[in-house]
Amino acid sequence: NSPIGELYQKDNNNFAPRLGFAWDVFGDGRTSLRGGYGLAYERNFGNVTFNVIQNPPAYAVLSIFAADVGGSLPITASNSGPLSGGSGSIVLPRTSLRHVREDIVNAFAHFYSLSFEREVFRDSTVSVDFSGSAGRKLYSIENINRAGTGTLYLGSNNAAVCPAGFAPNNRLNCQYSNINTRGNGGFSNYNGVTFAFESNNLRNLGLTLTTRYTYSKAKDNLSTTFSEAANNFNLGLLDPFNPRLDYGYADFDVRHRFTSSFVWDLPLARSASGFVKQALGGWTLSGRFVARSGLPFTVFDCTNALTVCLRLVPSGAVNFGGPGGLQAAPGNAPNAFLYTDLSNQTPSSFTDASGFTEVGPFPENMTRRNAFRGPSFWNADLALFKNFSLTERMRLQLRAEAFNVFNHSNLYIVGSSAEVNNGFVQASKGVPSFNVPAERRNIQLAVRFMF
């Protein structure tokens, strides 16, 4: 019954140009200036769109409370749950909706870059690269029918617009409960500059070296459509009618990042022969080192939450790490560390028209999304190879590789602790709390035959 005859209207103007240039500045093949601009589109992926099959009249998703079925919810083995057995009829509670905005369009991003590269000596270059992107009309998800929205935006309950047979309530649309909407409420901005040095054979030492340092800033109002990062307490936008309220540092924002990798054919016994050449020659050492500053996180306040939590409204200075830096958090596991002390923070008493924290406007001094920073990160890998020449065309290689060679454990924010009522935000070392392999040294040995 769509007024436009389909789930959403067609989007036929996705013109995506690309423009780039490269300039040999001095005409000697040693200095270059490159740049470009492009526009790219992303298709509307299927999850929320497909989920419209869960809508009435063929399907209904309900939240049933004790008051809806006579005052108690007995445990039953029946697939019908509290609706099994008995006789008579009960009016079911309102169903939720999966809604795709009829005016949704394809998300898109502008991306642009400019780089300067100079060969400083044979096979070795230095460069400065700027790159950026601006995401627009990014896919978002928000509940546009929260409790209290009717009271706020209609001035009272929704009796005047409520269909026959539905008792008025404090939502915008009294016929349904939550209406989870796929729209274009997201936007993002990234800008970064990278300083690099690369050499294919540094000073004829047989050393291939790449070193990069990046200073960047990534900001958005929603880093993923479904807010599945470990430290997100809410789904989608905090205020569906004010997307800019969530604009802050992206979940993946890293201010400083340094990476370096090398492969070094050790200059041993190159002119030797026989046993000396086989024993001392053919050794290769390689490694990689990565270090970056901490990822951002949000401190939430769920004191009066029904389905959404507002962010921390500070009632005093926030102490990071306590005196002397990180301390063991009392009463917690041995690998738990006190990172952000919230013991002097008072939970907010803010409630909205629903009596909870469902709708804005939220307190003006509420902290911004991802206003806090987690611990920094570093890791080093190392490998040693030995090549044996069997014939002119065949070689045997022995390999020893050590991942996390120093057996170093980084600290990771425990997302479930980033709530003001906990008193502190916990950081855990050793095994991260979300979607990251356990950090311990791994050594593998291998034999490789090359022909």
PDB file of N, CA and C in Angstrom, residues 149 151 193 203 288 411 436:
ATOM      1  N   THR A 149       7.473  10.885  22.720  1.00  0.00           N
ATOM      2  CA  THR A 149       7.571  11.718  21.514  1.00  0.00           C
ATOM      3  C   THR A 149       6.248  12.413  21.216  1.00  0.00           C
ATOM      4  N   THR A 151       3.944  13.343  23.444  1.00  0.00           N
ATOM      5  CA  THR A 151       3.778  14.425  24.420  1.00  0.00           C
ATOM      6  C   THR A 151       4.628  15.628  24.044  1.00  0.00           C
ATOM      7  N   VAL A 193      47.177  13.428   7.502  1.00  0.00           N
ATOM      8  CA  VAL A 193      48.424  13.661   6.775  1.00  0.00           C
ATOM      9  C   VAL A 193      49.433  12.608   7.209  1.00  0.00           C
ATOM     10  N   ARG A 203      71.048   2.336   1.193  1.00  0.00           N
ATOM     11  CA  ARG A 203      72.506   2.464   1.147  1.00  0.00           C
ATOM     12  C   ARG A 203      73.198   1.161   0.773  1.00  0.00           C
ATOM     13  N   ARG A 288      57.965  -5.969  12.007  1.00  0.00           N
ATOM     14  CA  ARG A 288      56.949  -4.928  11.885  1.00  0.00           C
ATOM     15  C   ARG A 288      56.655  -4.374  13.265  1.00  0.00           C
ATOM     16  N   LEU A 411      46.113  -2.474  26.917  1.00  0.00           N
ATOM     17  CA  LEU A 411      44.915  -2.262  27.722  1.00  0.00           C
ATOM     18  C   LEU A 411      43.749  -1.883  26.819  1.00  0.00           C
ATOM     19  N   VAL A 436      38.814  -9.106  19.462  1.00  0.00           N
ATOM     20  CA  VAL A 436      40.238  -9.004  19.180  1.00  0.00           C
ATOM     21  C   VAL A 436      40.901 -10.279  19.697  1.00  0.00           C
TER      22      VAL A 436
END
